[in-house]
mmCIF file of C-alpha atoms in Angstrom:
data_model
loop_
_atom_site.group_PDB
_atom_site.id
_atom_site.type_symbol
_atom_site.label_atom_id
_atom_site.label_comp_id
_atom_site.label_asym_id
_atom_site.label_seq_id
_atom_site.Cartn_x
_atom_site.Cartn_y
_atom_site.Cartn_z
ATOM 1 C CA MET A 1 11.339 14.803 -30.798
ATOM 2 C CA GLU A 2 11.718 18.125 -28.974
ATOM 3 C CA ARG A 3 11.703 20.023 -32.298
ATOM 4 C CA LYS A 4 8.576 18.116 -33.392
ATOM 5 C CA ASN A 5 6.784 19.035 -30.143
ATOM 6 C CA GLN A 6 7.715 22.693 -30.638
ATOM 7 C CA LEU A 7 6.275 22.593 -34.150
ATOM 8 C CA VAL A 8 3.036 21.019 -32.909
ATOM 9 C CA ALA A 9 2.707 23.665 -30.198
ATOM 10 C CA LEU A 10 3.323 26.440 -32.737
ATOM 11 C CA ILE A 11 0.662 25.119 -35.145
ATOM 12 C CA PHE A 12 -1.946 24.794 -32.412
ATOM 13 C CA SER A 13 -1.118 28.248 -31.026
ATOM 14 C CA LEU A 14 -1.617 29.833 -34.467
ATOM 15 C CA VAL A 15 -4.958 28.092 -34.921
ATOM 16 C CA LEU A 16 -6.051 29.161 -31.436
ATOM 17 C CA VAL A 17 -5.055 32.795 -32.018
ATOM 18 C CA ILE A 18 -7.022 32.849 -35.274
ATOM 19 C CA GLY A 19 -10.027 31.408 -33.405
ATOM 20 C CA LEU A 20 -9.739 34.014 -30.635
ATOM 21 C CA VAL A 21 -9.586 36.897 -33.104
ATOM 22 C CA GLY A 22 -12.536 35.433 -34.990
ATOM 23 C CA SER A 23 -14.643 35.136 -31.861
ATOM 24 C CA PHE A 24 -14.097 38.801 -30.916
ATOM 25 C CA LEU A 25 -14.671 40.060 -34.465
ATOM 26 C CA GLY A 26 -17.824 37.977 -34.771
ATOM 27 C CA SER A 27 -19.435 39.460 -31.634
ATOM 28 C CA PRO A 28 -17.734 42.849 -31.027
ATOM 29 C CA GLY A 29 -20.532 44.230 -28.856
ATOM 30 C CA GLU A 30 -20.621 41.242 -26.546
ATOM 31 C CA ALA A 31 -16.818 41.171 -26.454
ATOM 32 C CA PHE A 32 -16.719 44.836 -25.367
ATOM 33 C CA GLU A 33 -19.232 44.170 -22.578
ATOM 34 C CA THR A 34 -17.193 41.187 -21.439
ATOM 35 C CA LEU A 35 -14.026 43.251 -21.161
ATOM 36 C CA THR A 36 -15.635 46.280 -19.454
ATOM 37 C CA GLU A 37 -18.332 44.992 -17.130
ATOM 38 C CA ARG A 38 -17.550 44.636 -13.425
ATOM 39 C CA GLU A 39 -19.678 41.658 -12.441
ATOM 40 C CA GLY A 40 -17.568 38.570 -11.784
ATOM 41 C CA SER A 41 -13.850 38.153 -12.269
ATOM 42 C CA TYR A 42 -12.190 39.132 -15.540
ATOM 43 C CA GLY A 43 -10.908 35.617 -16.184
ATOM 44 C CA SER A 44 -14.318 33.967 -15.634
ATOM 45 C CA ARG A 45 -16.028 36.479 -17.946
ATOM 46 C CA VAL A 46 -13.536 35.853 -20.763
ATOM 47 C CA GLU A 47 -13.777 32.068 -20.313
ATOM 48 C CA ALA A 48 -17.588 32.164 -20.490
ATOM 49 C CA PHE A 49 -17.449 34.364 -23.605
ATOM 50 C CA LEU A 50 -15.012 32.068 -25.405
ATOM 51 C CA LYS A 51 -17.021 28.945 -24.583
ATOM 52 C CA LYS A 52 -20.035 30.593 -26.180
ATOM 53 C CA ASN A 53 -18.437 32.279 -29.171
ATOM 54 C CA LEU A 54 -15.168 30.534 -30.044
ATOM 55 C CA PRO A 55 -15.684 29.178 -33.569
ATOM 56 C CA PHE A 56 -14.940 25.509 -34.184
ATOM 57 C CA ARG A 57 -14.178 24.953 -30.498
ATOM 58 C CA GLU A 58 -15.024 21.235 -30.712
ATOM 59 C CA GLU A 59 -12.839 20.861 -33.788
ATOM 60 C CA LEU A 60 -10.036 22.726 -32.026
ATOM 61 C CA GLN A 61 -10.234 20.306 -29.121
ATOM 62 C CA LYS A 62 -9.959 17.359 -31.518
ATOM 63 C CA TRP A 63 -7.053 19.029 -33.311
ATOM 64 C CA LYS A 64 -5.313 19.508 -29.993
ATOM 65 C CA VAL A 65 -5.579 15.802 -29.163
ATOM 66 C CA SER A 66 -4.614 14.746 -32.691
ATOM 67 C CA LEU A 67 -1.526 16.937 -32.634
ATOM 68 C CA LYS A 68 -0.490 15.424 -29.322
ATOM 69 C CA LEU A 69 -0.786 11.945 -30.809
ATOM 70 C CA ILE A 70 1.221 12.966 -33.857
ATOM 71 C CA SER A 71 3.932 14.291 -31.562
ATOM 72 C CA GLY A 72 4.319 10.820 -30.040
ATOM 73 C CA LEU A 73 2.219 11.218 -26.873
ATOM 74 C CA LYS A 74 0.455 7.900 -26.166
ATOM 75 C CA GLU A 75 -1.457 8.703 -22.964
ATOM 76 C CA ILE A 76 -3.832 11.633 -22.382
ATOM 77 C CA ASP A 77 -5.710 12.122 -19.099
ATOM 78 C CA SER A 78 -4.720 8.570 -18.041
ATOM 79 C CA ILE A 79 -6.310 7.166 -21.228
ATOM 80 C CA PHE A 80 -4.461 5.181 -23.900
ATOM 81 C CA PHE A 81 -5.679 5.162 -27.505
ATOM 82 C CA THR A 82 -4.841 1.863 -29.121
ATOM 83 C CA GLU A 83 -6.361 -0.655 -31.531
ATOM 84 C CA ASN A 84 -9.396 1.579 -32.094
ATOM 85 C CA ARG A 85 -10.253 1.495 -28.408
ATOM 86 C CA LEU A 86 -9.668 3.533 -25.263
ATOM 87 C CA ILE A 87 -7.981 1.892 -22.276
ATOM 88 C CA GLU A 88 -7.850 3.696 -18.948
ATOM 89 C CA ASN A 89 -4.642 3.505 -16.966
ATOM 90 C CA LEU A 90 -5.341 2.498 -13.372
ATOM 91 C CA THR A 91 -4.098 5.160 -10.963
ATOM 92 C CA VAL A 92 -4.171 4.830 -7.181
ATOM 93 C CA GLU A 93 -5.492 8.059 -5.709
ATOM 94 C CA ASP A 94 -4.811 7.270 -2.025
ATOM 95 C CA PRO A 95 -2.397 4.404 -1.206
ATOM 96 C CA ALA A 96 -4.005 3.960 2.226
ATOM 97 C CA ILE A 97 -7.456 2.950 0.924
ATOM 98 C CA GLY A 98 -6.485 -0.465 -0.489
ATOM 99 C CA PRO A 99 -4.940 -1.836 2.740
ATOM 100 C CA LYS A 100 -7.885 -0.459 4.763
ATOM 101 C CA ASN A 101 -10.339 -2.258 2.513
ATOM 102 C CA ILE A 102 -8.419 -5.531 2.637
ATOM 103 C CA ASP A 103 -8.359 -5.392 6.438
ATOM 104 C CA ALA A 104 -12.079 -4.551 6.583
ATOM 105 C CA LEU A 105 -12.858 -7.422 4.198
ATOM 106 C CA ARG A 106 -10.853 -9.834 6.336
ATOM 107 C CA ARG A 107 -13.011 -8.959 9.370
ATOM 108 C CA PHE A 108 -16.186 -9.098 7.278
ATOM 109 C CA GLY A 109 -15.354 -12.536 5.891
ATOM 110 C CA SER A 110 -14.879 -13.968 9.371
ATOM 111 C CA LEU A 111 -18.554 -13.227 10.175
ATOM 112 C CA THR A 112 -19.924 -15.714 7.638
ATOM 113 C CA ASP A 113 -19.969 -19.487 7.919
ATOM 114 C CA PRO A 114 -19.318 -21.053 5.485
ATOM 115 C CA ALA A 115 -16.744 -18.592 4.221
ATOM 116 C CA PRO A 116 -17.954 -16.219 1.473
ATOM 117 C CA THR A 117 -16.577 -16.164 -2.062
ATOM 118 C CA LEU A 118 -14.372 -13.361 -3.372
ATOM 119 C CA MET A 119 -13.388 -12.308 -6.887
ATOM 120 C CA PHE A 120 -11.366 -9.199 -7.755
ATOM 121 C CA ILE A 121 -11.624 -8.296 -11.450
ATOM 122 C CA PRO A 122 -8.573 -6.701 -13.130
ATOM 123 C CA THR A 123 -9.139 -3.731 -15.429
ATOM 124 C CA ALA A 124 -8.507 -3.521 -19.179
ATOM 125 C CA SER A 125 -5.045 -1.996 -18.707
ATOM 126 C CA CYS A 126 -3.973 -5.250 -17.028
ATOM 127 C CA ILE A 127 -5.656 -7.759 -19.360
ATOM 128 C CA HIS A 128 -4.774 -5.832 -22.542
ATOM 129 C CA ARG A 129 -1.221 -4.968 -21.471
ATOM 130 C CA PRO A 130 0.272 -6.136 -24.824
ATOM 131 C CA LEU A 131 -1.717 -3.408 -26.616
ATOM 132 C CA LEU A 132 -0.162 -0.605 -24.577
ATOM 133 C CA PRO A 133 3.178 1.127 -25.127
ATOM 134 C CA LYS A 134 6.099 -0.924 -23.836
ATOM 135 C CA ASN A 135 7.306 1.960 -21.676
ATOM 136 C CA ALA A 136 3.858 2.622 -20.133
ATOM 137 C CA ILE A 137 3.971 2.951 -16.345
ATOM 138 C CA LEU A 138 1.216 0.664 -15.007
ATOM 139 C CA PHE A 139 0.073 -0.431 -11.571
ATOM 140 C CA ASP A 140 1.002 -4.061 -10.908
ATOM 141 C CA GLN A 141 -2.504 -5.515 -10.703
ATOM 142 C CA ALA A 142 -1.329 -9.119 -10.939
ATOM 143 C CA GLY A 143 0.962 -8.613 -7.953
ATOM 144 C CA PHE A 144 -1.823 -6.894 -6.004
ATOM 145 C CA LEU A 145 -4.198 -9.782 -6.690
ATOM 146 C CA GLU A 146 -1.688 -12.382 -5.557
ATOM 147 C CA GLN A 147 -0.961 -10.535 -2.310
ATOM 148 C CA SER A 148 -4.632 -9.780 -1.609
ATOM 149 C CA TYR A 149 -5.715 -13.386 -2.098
ATOM 150 C CA HIS A 150 -2.913 -14.473 0.211
ATOM 151 C CA ASP A 151 -4.052 -12.005 2.902
ATOM 152 C CA LEU A 152 -7.708 -13.023 2.613
ATOM 153 C CA HIS A 153 -7.472 -16.780 2.064
ATOM 154 C CA ARG A 154 -8.466 -17.557 5.667
ATOM 155 C CA SER A 155 -11.676 -15.502 5.370
ATOM 156 C CA PHE A 156 -12.766 -16.192 1.769
ATOM 157 C CA TYR A 157 -12.852 -18.756 -0.977
ATOM 158 C CA THR A 158 -11.137 -16.894 -3.812
ATOM 159 C CA VAL A 159 -11.701 -17.245 -7.562
ATOM 160 C CA ASP A 160 -8.974 -15.763 -9.764
ATOM 161 C CA ALA A 161 -10.484 -13.648 -12.562
ATOM 162 C CA TYR A 162 -7.021 -12.683 -13.853
ATOM 163 C CA ASP A 163 -6.196 -16.121 -15.270
ATOM 164 C CA ILE A 164 -9.707 -16.524 -16.718
ATOM 165 C CA LEU A 165 -9.648 -13.228 -18.634
ATOM 166 C CA SER A 166 -5.980 -13.419 -19.600
ATOM 167 C CA ALA A 167 -6.599 -16.748 -21.340
ATOM 168 C CA CYS A 168 -8.996 -15.031 -23.778
ATOM 169 C CA ALA A 169 -7.500 -11.529 -23.899
ATOM 170 C CA ASP A 170 -7.912 -11.395 -27.684
ATOM 171 C CA GLU A 171 -11.715 -11.341 -27.318
ATOM 172 C CA ASN A 172 -13.943 -8.312 -26.659
ATOM 173 C CA LEU A 173 -13.786 -8.429 -22.890
ATOM 174 C CA PHE A 174 -14.131 -4.680 -22.276
ATOM 175 C CA TYR A 175 -16.055 -1.894 -23.957
ATOM 176 C CA ARG A 176 -14.145 0.428 -26.264
ATOM 177 C CA THR A 177 -15.329 3.671 -24.651
ATOM 178 C CA GLU A 178 -16.003 2.640 -21.048
ATOM 179 C CA SER A 179 -13.977 1.000 -18.271
ATOM 180 C CA LEU A 180 -16.446 -1.846 -17.816
ATOM 181 C CA PRO A 181 -16.368 -5.568 -18.653
ATOM 182 C CA SER A 182 -18.551 -6.593 -21.570
ATOM 183 C CA GLN A 183 -21.361 -9.109 -21.251
ATOM 184 C CA LEU A 184 -18.994 -11.669 -22.799
ATOM 185 C CA ALA A 185 -16.545 -11.160 -19.930
ATOM 186 C CA GLY A 186 -19.491 -11.350 -17.547
ATOM 187 C CA TYR A 187 -20.438 -14.750 -18.943
ATOM 188 C CA LYS A 188 -16.900 -16.132 -18.601
ATOM 189 C CA LEU A 189 -16.669 -15.032 -14.966
ATOM 190 C CA TYR A 190 -20.185 -16.333 -14.244
ATOM 191 C CA ALA A 191 -19.147 -19.735 -15.590
ATOM 192 C CA ALA A 192 -16.024 -19.714 -13.405
ATOM 193 C CA LEU A 193 -18.023 -18.969 -10.238
ATOM 194 C CA GLY A 194 -20.416 -21.883 -10.741
ATOM 195 C CA GLU A 195 -18.449 -24.547 -8.900
ATOM 196 C CA ARG A 196 -17.768 -22.316 -5.910
ATOM 197 C CA LEU A 197 -21.359 -21.066 -5.627
ATOM 198 C CA SER A 198 -22.874 -24.513 -6.285
ATOM 199 C CA TYR A 199 -24.798 -23.848 -9.470
ATOM 200 C CA THR A 200 -24.455 -25.335 -12.945
ATOM 201 C CA PRO A 201 -23.725 -22.551 -15.463
ATOM 202 C CA LEU A 202 -25.734 -22.561 -18.650
ATOM 203 C CA PRO A 203 -23.558 -23.247 -21.714
ATOM 204 C CA LEU A 204 -23.034 -20.298 -24.010
ATOM 205 C CA SER A 205 -25.062 -22.072 -26.688
ATOM 206 C CA ASP A 206 -28.159 -21.725 -24.471
ATOM 207 C CA PHE A 207 -28.089 -17.924 -24.763
ATOM 208 C CA ALA A 208 -29.446 -15.744 -27.536
ATOM 209 C CA ILE A 209 -27.162 -12.735 -27.978
ATOM 210 C CA THR A 210 -29.564 -9.838 -28.460
ATOM 211 C CA PRO A 211 -28.400 -6.297 -29.375
ATOM 212 C CA LEU A 212 -29.805 -3.592 -27.091
ATOM 213 C CA ARG A 213 -28.167 -0.406 -28.348
ATOM 214 C CA TYR A 214 -25.690 0.578 -31.043
ATOM 215 C CA ASP A 215 -23.268 3.529 -31.204
ATOM 216 C CA CYS A 216 -23.063 3.949 -27.431
ATOM 217 C CA TYR A 217 -20.330 6.124 -25.965
ATOM 218 C CA GLY A 218 -19.091 5.781 -22.408
ATOM 219 C CA THR A 219 -17.364 8.164 -20.021
ATOM 220 C CA LEU A 220 -13.902 7.512 -21.463
ATOM 221 C CA TYR A 221 -14.977 8.955 -24.802
ATOM 222 C CA ALA A 222 -16.076 12.232 -23.206
ATOM 223 C CA ARG A 223 -12.736 12.513 -21.402
ATOM 224 C CA TRP A 224 -10.823 11.611 -24.543
ATOM 225 C CA GLY A 225 -12.199 14.591 -26.454
ATOM 226 C CA ASN A 226 -11.275 13.269 -29.881
ATOM 227 C CA GLY A 227 -12.668 11.049 -32.621
ATOM 228 C CA GLY A 228 -11.180 7.872 -34.004
ATOM 229 C CA VAL A 229 -13.099 5.489 -31.741
ATOM 230 C CA ARG A 230 -16.176 3.576 -32.858
ATOM 231 C CA GLY A 231 -19.148 3.496 -30.531
ATOM 232 C CA ASP A 232 -19.942 0.381 -28.520
ATOM 233 C CA ALA A 233 -22.744 -2.080 -29.105
ATOM 234 C CA ILE A 234 -24.437 -3.251 -25.907
ATOM 235 C CA THR A 235 -25.897 -6.739 -26.027
ATOM 236 C CA ALA A 236 -27.940 -8.918 -23.714
ATOM 237 C CA TYR A 237 -27.334 -12.635 -23.238
ATOM 238 C CA LEU A 238 -30.878 -13.988 -22.900
ATOM 239 C CA PRO A 239 -31.542 -17.669 -22.093
ATOM 240 C CA ALA A 240 -33.172 -19.077 -25.209
ATOM 241 C CA LYS A 241 -35.120 -21.816 -23.390
ATOM 242 C CA ARG A 242 -36.270 -19.715 -20.431
ATOM 243 C CA SER A 243 -38.110 -16.447 -19.976
ATOM 244 C CA PRO A 244 -37.930 -15.644 -16.253
ATOM 245 C CA SER A 245 -39.995 -12.846 -14.740
ATOM 246 C CA TYR A 246 -37.928 -10.287 -12.860
ATOM 247 C CA ARG A 247 -38.326 -7.287 -10.614
ATOM 248 C CA VAL A 248 -35.340 -4.977 -10.127
ATOM 249 C CA LEU A 249 -35.425 -2.396 -7.322
ATOM 250 C CA HIS A 250 -32.888 0.441 -7.074
ATOM 251 C CA SER A 251 -32.498 1.967 -3.621
ATOM 252 C CA ASP A 252 -30.447 4.695 -1.978
ATOM 253 C CA PRO A 253 -30.410 6.065 1.603
ATOM 254 C CA GLY A 254 -33.765 7.729 0.862
ATOM 255 C CA GLY A 255 -35.499 4.497 -0.158
ATOM 256 C CA VAL A 256 -36.562 2.909 -3.468
ATOM 257 C CA ARG A 257 -35.858 5.264 -6.366
ATOM 258 C CA ALA A 258 -36.555 3.072 -9.424
ATOM 259 C CA THR A 259 -38.332 -0.189 -10.252
ATOM 260 C CA TYR A 260 -37.912 -2.217 -13.441
ATOM 261 C CA TYR A 261 -39.428 -5.493 -14.608
ATOM 262 C CA THR A 262 -36.532 -6.391 -16.884
ATOM 263 C CA LEU A 263 -32.781 -6.850 -16.451
ATOM 264 C CA TYR A 264 -32.123 -4.548 -19.395
ATOM 265 C CA PRO A 265 -34.274 -1.394 -19.038
ATOM 266 C CA LEU A 266 -33.692 0.709 -22.140
ATOM 267 C CA SER A 267 -35.562 3.597 -20.518
ATOM 268 C CA ALA A 268 -32.753 3.994 -17.963
ATOM 269 C CA SER A 269 -30.230 4.771 -20.704
ATOM 270 C CA MET A 270 -32.518 7.476 -22.089
ATOM 271 C CA THR A 271 -32.256 9.501 -18.889
ATOM 272 C CA GLY A 272 -28.768 8.450 -17.757
ATOM 273 C CA GLN A 273 -25.659 6.981 -19.372
ATOM 274 C CA ASP A 274 -25.729 4.671 -22.397
ATOM 275 C CA MET A 275 -24.447 1.763 -20.305
ATOM 276 C CA ASP A 276 -27.353 2.125 -17.855
ATOM 277 C CA CYS A 277 -29.451 -0.206 -20.009
ATOM 278 C CA ILE A 278 -27.682 -2.984 -18.056
ATOM 279 C CA LEU A 279 -29.824 -3.376 -14.910
ATOM 280 C CA GLY A 280 -30.569 0.370 -14.908
ATOM 281 C CA GLY A 281 -27.032 1.386 -13.943
ATOM 282 C CA LEU A 282 -25.338 1.502 -10.559
ATOM 283 C CA SER A 283 -27.185 2.285 -7.323
ATOM 284 C CA PRO A 284 -26.154 1.911 -3.672
ATOM 285 C CA ARG A 285 -28.459 -1.126 -3.491
ATOM 286 C CA ILE A 286 -30.040 -3.199 -6.264
ATOM 287 C CA ASP A 287 -32.461 -6.035 -5.436
ATOM 288 C CA ILE A 288 -33.176 -8.594 -8.183
ATOM 289 C CA GLU A 289 -36.083 -10.986 -7.789
ATOM 290 C CA ASN A 290 -36.491 -13.980 -10.110
ATOM 291 C CA TYR A 291 -39.929 -15.481 -9.557
ATOM 292 C CA ALA A 292 -39.036 -18.693 -11.410
ATOM 293 C CA ALA A 293 -35.780 -19.576 -9.628
ATOM 294 C CA PHE A 294 -35.272 -22.037 -6.782
ATOM 295 C CA PRO A 295 -35.700 -20.165 -3.455
ATOM 296 C CA ARG A 296 -32.322 -19.040 -2.219
ATOM 297 C CA ARG A 297 -30.759 -15.648 -1.542
ATOM 298 C CA LEU A 298 -27.366 -14.264 -2.590
ATOM 299 C CA LEU A 299 -25.675 -11.177 -1.153
ATOM 300 C CA VAL A 300 -23.200 -9.439 -3.475
ATOM 301 C CA LEU A 301 -20.922 -6.642 -2.299
ATOM 302 C CA GLY A 302 -19.059 -4.866 -5.078
ATOM 303 C CA ASP A 303 -18.813 -2.021 -7.535
ATOM 304 C CA ARG A 304 -20.014 -1.346 -11.093
ATOM 305 C CA TYR A 305 -17.841 -4.188 -12.452
ATOM 306 C CA ALA A 306 -20.369 -6.574 -10.893
ATOM 307 C CA LEU A 307 -23.228 -5.313 -13.090
ATOM 308 C CA PRO A 308 -22.450 -7.444 -16.206
ATOM 309 C CA LEU A 309 -22.410 -10.602 -14.046
ATOM 310 C CA LEU A 310 -25.641 -10.063 -12.097
ATOM 311 C CA PRO A 311 -28.021 -10.959 -14.974
ATOM 312 C CA PHE A 312 -26.275 -14.341 -15.285
ATOM 313 C CA LEU A 313 -26.254 -14.992 -11.529
ATOM 314 C CA SER A 314 -29.943 -14.109 -11.305
ATOM 315 C CA LEU A 315 -30.772 -17.280 -13.263
ATOM 316 C CA HIS A 316 -29.897 -19.353 -10.188
ATOM 317 C CA TYR A 317 -31.267 -17.292 -7.285
ATOM 318 C CA SER A 318 -34.758 -16.193 -6.376
ATOM 319 C CA GLU A 319 -33.298 -13.061 -4.741
ATOM 320 C CA ILE A 320 -30.021 -11.200 -5.145
ATOM 321 C CA ALA A 321 -29.157 -8.172 -3.030
ATOM 322 C CA PHE A 322 -26.295 -6.173 -4.535
ATOM 323 C CA LEU A 323 -24.764 -3.380 -2.458
ATOM 324 C CA SER A 324 -22.018 -0.914 -3.307
ATOM 325 C CA PRO A 325 -20.367 -0.302 0.088
ATOM 326 C CA ALA A 326 -18.729 2.919 -1.134
ATOM 327 C CA ASP A 327 -22.193 4.411 -1.801
ATOM 328 C CA CYS A 328 -24.213 2.944 1.084
ATOM 329 C CA SER A 329 -25.034 4.792 4.275
ATOM 330 C CA ASP A 330 -24.321 3.258 7.685
ATOM 331 C CA THR A 331 -28.078 2.869 8.133
ATOM 332 C CA MET A 332 -28.321 0.759 4.975
ATOM 333 C CA MET A 333 -25.481 -1.497 6.137
ATOM 334 C CA GLU A 334 -26.971 -1.841 9.610
ATOM 335 C CA ALA A 335 -30.297 -2.867 8.082
ATOM 336 C CA LEU A 336 -28.472 -5.394 5.894
ATOM 337 C CA ALA A 337 -27.028 -7.044 9.001
ATOM 338 C CA ALA A 338 -30.551 -8.079 10.044
ATOM 339 C CA GLU A 339 -31.131 -9.971 6.768
ATOM 340 C CA SER A 340 -30.183 -13.581 6.099
ATOM 341 C CA PHE A 341 -28.599 -14.991 2.953
ATOM 342 C CA ASP A 342 -27.686 -18.442 1.749
ATOM 343 C CA GLN A 343 -24.439 -17.274 0.131
ATOM 344 C CA VAL A 344 -22.216 -14.185 0.099
ATOM 345 C CA LEU A 345 -20.059 -12.989 -2.809
ATOM 346 C CA VAL A 346 -17.613 -10.071 -2.947
ATOM 347 C CA LEU A 347 -17.288 -8.990 -6.577
ATOM 348 C CA SER A 348 -15.219 -5.874 -7.213
ATOM 349 C CA SER A 349 -12.760 -4.444 -9.699
ATOM 350 C CA VAL A 350 -9.173 -3.913 -8.619
ATOM 351 C CA GLU A 351 -9.785 -0.236 -9.287
ATOM 352 C CA GLY A 352 -12.743 -0.142 -6.910
ATOM 353 C CA ILE A 353 -10.992 -1.899 -4.034
ATOM 354 C CA LEU A 354 -8.007 0.454 -4.376
ATOM 355 C CA ASN A 355 -9.874 3.749 -4.766
ATOM 356 C CA GLU A 356 -13.285 3.366 -3.084
ATOM 357 C CA ASP A 357 -13.355 3.360 0.710
ATOM 358 C CA TRP A 358 -15.428 0.401 1.911
ATOM 359 C CA SER A 359 -14.058 0.302 5.448
ATOM 360 C CA ALA A 360 -16.690 2.484 7.190
ATOM 361 C CA ALA A 361 -19.615 0.625 5.594
ATOM 362 C CA LEU A 362 -18.191 -2.807 6.386
ATOM 363 C CA GLU A 363 -17.487 -1.763 9.974
ATOM 364 C CA ALA A 364 -21.075 -0.519 10.378
ATOM 365 C CA TYR A 365 -22.259 -3.906 9.142
ATOM 366 C CA ARG A 366 -19.892 -5.828 11.425
ATOM 367 C CA VAL A 367 -20.971 -3.925 14.532
ATOM 368 C CA ALA A 368 -24.659 -4.448 13.709
ATOM 369 C CA VAL A 369 -24.424 -8.216 13.132
ATOM 370 C CA PRO A 370 -26.216 -10.019 15.981
ATOM 371 C CA PRO A 371 -23.881 -12.135 18.104
ATOM 372 C CA ALA A 372 -23.995 -15.836 17.388
ATOM 373 C CA SER A 373 -26.284 -17.588 19.872
ATOM 374 C CA PRO A 374 -24.819 -20.555 21.783
ATOM 375 C CA GLU A 375 -26.056 -23.993 20.838
ATOM 376 C CA GLU A 376 -29.200 -25.028 22.681
ATOM 377 C CA PRO A 377 -28.524 -27.831 25.197
ATOM 378 C CA ASP A 378 -30.151 -31.184 24.519
ATOM 379 C CA PRO A 379 -33.178 -31.390 26.888
ATOM 380 C CA ASP A 380 -32.612 -35.123 27.357
ATOM 381 C CA GLY A 381 -29.005 -34.553 28.271
ATOM 382 C CA PRO A 382 -25.945 -36.181 26.728
ATOM 383 C CA ILE A 383 -26.016 -39.859 25.826
ATOM 384 C CA VAL A 384 -23.566 -41.790 27.932
ATOM 385 C CA VAL A 385 -22.423 -45.201 26.762
ATOM 386 C CA ILE A 386 -21.397 -47.504 29.588
ATOM 387 C CA PRO A 387 -19.167 -50.311 28.444
ATOM 388 C CA THR A 388 -20.220 -53.817 29.418
ATOM 389 C CA PRO A 389 -17.720 -55.432 31.760
ATOM 390 C CA ALA A 390 -15.868 -58.300 30.293
ATOM 391 C CA SER A 391 -17.150 -61.654 31.508
#
């Protein structure tokens, strides 16, 4: 193996040297200016010149990745290539964030009566573990979920997404080029939440699966830097017997920044990422109004993993307020504390709860929640029953 790696390195080095010589010979005047001018550092000038003039630089990058795969390397930049798909390995950036979030959620859950519902969604590296190398070093998401649900069971009703997704792991539950559940996974989790949130899920047969975009490439593909992965197809699950009218508002600390009248705005993907055609992408706050639904309000706190579920949930609520605590300002959370909701749902990926700090936002909300008012006394006073003496 060591000799094979040395051979791969030698081949790539020769190709790179040929490319470097070609870039200087192709633009000798510009190369001379790069080496002799005094503005900026020498290294930055050479790097800028090579990015502009290095021939076949994209092909060289693909060769580099391909040679690494040939040498036996299975993971590049925390991304596994397997079964014609990319799977991101979950890495914990700061071990202190997860426990802080769990503690903040415990205090948040105690503010709501009845208790809110909570679902943590495992990532593809957990659900598709059999597709990964046997010696891959992975974070124990199943163990984290078990411990987290145990720590939060007094403050939340929990719904286990791990068992639901694991039971159908051979289906297309995640996109090939993005760490995001597919709409199919969103439907399965929506169906599982029905009993807890007191709605009757529509059967899958009631939806028309409508393609939105083909050949979409997510953020994993850009990081991968190599071919061999087919683009994703993004679909919408539209109720065949209903055609609700929606308004979707995207807000940030500065106010409303986008308004759509569909759950799947194709225009958003033209100016942002391909996956943004689902609800318009992620924002600190997204408000969904369904003018045809029975009047009741749902608050959802979560991350981008919640986006595939929100179109399904919107069938049963006249208003849904989704907030990403990691992206919200204290002012937004304080304003949220003055609103009232019929139900509360925490819907986050394991990755989000481990790497995104929610604690400050949840504390701002907790402090701003008005204290519970004592029960008003009965103006007629308590009813006293006087037993009749025995005769």
